[in-house]
Amino acid sequence: MRQAGSTSSPWVSRRDRAAERQSKRDAVLRTAVRFFNAQGFHATSLDDVARALSVTKPTIYHYFSNKDEILFECVRLGLETIRDATEAAHADGGPARDRLETFMREYALVMTRDFGICVTRTSDDQLGDESRAKFRALKREINEGLQSLVEEGMRDGSLAPGNAQVVAFTVAGALNWIARWYRPEGGLSAQQVADNTVATLIHGLIPRAPAS
Amino acid sequence: MRQAGSTSSPWVSRRDRAAERQSKRDAVLRTAVRFFNAQGFHATSLDDVARALSVTKPTIYHYFSNKDEILFECVRLGLETIRDATEAAHADGGPARDRLETFMREYALVMTRDFGICVTRTSDDQLGDESRAKFRALKREINEGLQSLVEEGMRDGSLAPGNAQVVAFTVAGALNWIARWYRPEGGLSAQQVADNTVATLIHGLIPRAPAS
DNA sequence: ACCTTAGGTTACTTGCGAGTATACAGTTCA
DNA sequence: TGAACTGTATACTCGCAAGTAACCTAAGGT
């Protein structure tokens, strides 16, 4: 630690205290999410996490009030990244299809990273009542954003007509699934996976004449 | 119970004993899988399952040796249905694309039913070592079948060229996801969901000239 | 010099739920 | 009639991991 603040002076503490606390909180989350992804939430004890950080369990309780909060913070970090991308996709101009494609690519990339992976591995029965409600709300928000983007595209003709809800879930499923199979050490980079998946969804499985 | 065997006679027991035992075993699985899907595996105690069947926990242990076995049998039932469909798809003649499409539709339908739902809700860290190995093996078998079907289609030109592995995972993800969002009481029938999802995957998101 | 607070520890409580020991009733078959 | 087995219940053990109590230390402000 002792990573100093803006000016590097021995008189660390003023506003830096808060920053240091935050950085330790983050460290707990980063460590916890790896365990959750590797072993599952229930199979991970806070002692595991503590040990990995060379501290003890009560220390963790100094930063979080319970295990639930830790899990929720993990999924929140993943979900908020995606939600921000949804909002960006709506704000941008241009044909809906292009905005959708950009969004999908971003979504896919999140799914190759720890917090994104945690989102799809977490089912709401693992969370307490209040966290579960927030978790669901965030997911719904994202899904509605995706679906409305699809609807827009169907309206403006840049997307093929169909059932927007099913299409949105199909896209979400294909993208979420990346979190379940992607391995960084495998042959493909995250970017390649994202590009290929998005291309498959956009163009479909059967051949198509060169012109898009 | 007392549902009798082939001939309806009061002398029930001979070969029927085994059948009755089997039917009770099945009842445990059907009840358990509903709980697992509704509340999650860890959040479901065997007392819950027992109570729902109006028996007690030791009775369940009379049919299964542990909780693990119950979960594994649930996912096995789901997975084997899919695997059989894979094999059928390989055995059939005709262009690979058609066989793939049939297989996808069947896969999608399984994902609307209890045991199929359980498959995608179960992550391997919930299983013991031996069950986990079998679970993974079954899933791999299915995925390899799917991927080889895709490769075949790319070779014979009935599918667009691309990275067969990514395509297979994209398809699997979209189909698996059905288990996470489909609700029978919602507006769409299982068949409609299957047809729409498959159509989206086959044709892609962007418009296409009428001729396939 | 002293009080307070933050960050940490050791050692505990506690509850839940998986799994078991044991007993008992009914049925089959010798 | 009675041995053996099957299916079920009651009442227990037991371990694990979440969460807590109580205590320690060092640093900052005054």
PDB file of C-alpha atoms in Angstrom, chain A residues 107 119-122 139 143 168-177 180, chain B residues 107 111 120 171-182:
ATOM      1  CA  TYR A 107     -21.377  -6.244 -24.384  1.00  0.00           C
ATOM      2  CA  VAL A 119     -23.011 -11.468 -13.893  1.00  0.00           C
ATOM      3  CA  THR A 120     -23.996 -14.497 -15.921  1.00  0.00           C
ATOM      4  CA  ARG A 121     -22.821 -16.961 -13.347  1.00  0.00           C
ATOM      5  CA  THR A 122     -24.942 -15.357 -10.681  1.00  0.00           C
ATOM      6  CA  LYS A 139     -30.882  -6.580 -15.854  1.00  0.00           C
ATOM      7  CA  ASN A 143     -32.799  -5.881 -21.652  1.00  0.00           C
ATOM      8  CA  ALA A 168     -33.376  -9.440 -27.996  1.00  0.00           C
ATOM      9  CA  PHE A 169     -33.180 -12.559 -25.848  1.00  0.00           C
ATOM     10  CA  THR A 170     -31.448 -14.477 -28.590  1.00  0.00           C
ATOM     11  CA  VAL A 171     -28.803 -11.805 -28.840  1.00  0.00           C
ATOM     12  CA  ALA A 172     -28.464 -11.527 -25.078  1.00  0.00           C
ATOM     13  CA  GLY A 173     -28.153 -15.279 -24.737  1.00  0.00           C
ATOM     14  CA  ALA A 174     -25.465 -15.628 -27.354  1.00  0.00           C
ATOM     15  CA  LEU A 175     -23.489 -12.794 -25.791  1.00  0.00           C
ATOM     16  CA  ASN A 176     -23.949 -13.887 -22.207  1.00  0.00           C
ATOM     17  CA  TRP A 177     -22.811 -17.340 -23.122  1.00  0.00           C
ATOM     18  CA  ARG A 180     -19.288 -19.400 -19.939  1.00  0.00           C
TER      19      ARG A 180
ATOM     20  CA  TYR B 107     -32.780 -28.253 -28.408  1.00  0.00           C
ATOM     21  CA  MET B 111     -34.896 -25.688 -22.858  1.00  0.00           C
ATOM     22  CA  THR B 120     -28.361 -24.414 -17.808  1.00  0.00           C
ATOM     23  CA  VAL B 171     -26.038 -21.030 -31.239  1.00  0.00           C
ATOM     24  CA  ALA B 172     -25.728 -22.923 -27.970  1.00  0.00           C
ATOM     25  CA  GLY B 173     -25.807 -19.708 -25.979  1.00  0.00           C
ATOM     26  CA  ALA B 174     -28.897 -18.365 -27.672  1.00  0.00           C
ATOM     27  CA  LEU B 175     -30.680 -21.678 -27.185  1.00  0.00           C
ATOM     28  CA  ASN B 176     -29.553 -22.231 -23.620  1.00  0.00           C
ATOM     29  CA  TRP B 177     -30.695 -18.776 -22.714  1.00  0.00           C
ATOM     30  CA  ILE B 178     -34.264 -19.727 -23.460  1.00  0.00           C
ATOM     31  CA  ALA B 179     -34.234 -21.661 -20.215  1.00  0.00           C
ATOM     32  CA  ARG B 180     -33.512 -18.440 -18.388  1.00  0.00           C
ATOM     33  CA  TRP B 181     -36.295 -16.289 -19.727  1.00  0.00           C
ATOM     34  CA  TYR B 182     -39.060 -18.468 -21.112  1.00  0.00           C
TER      35      TYR B 182
END
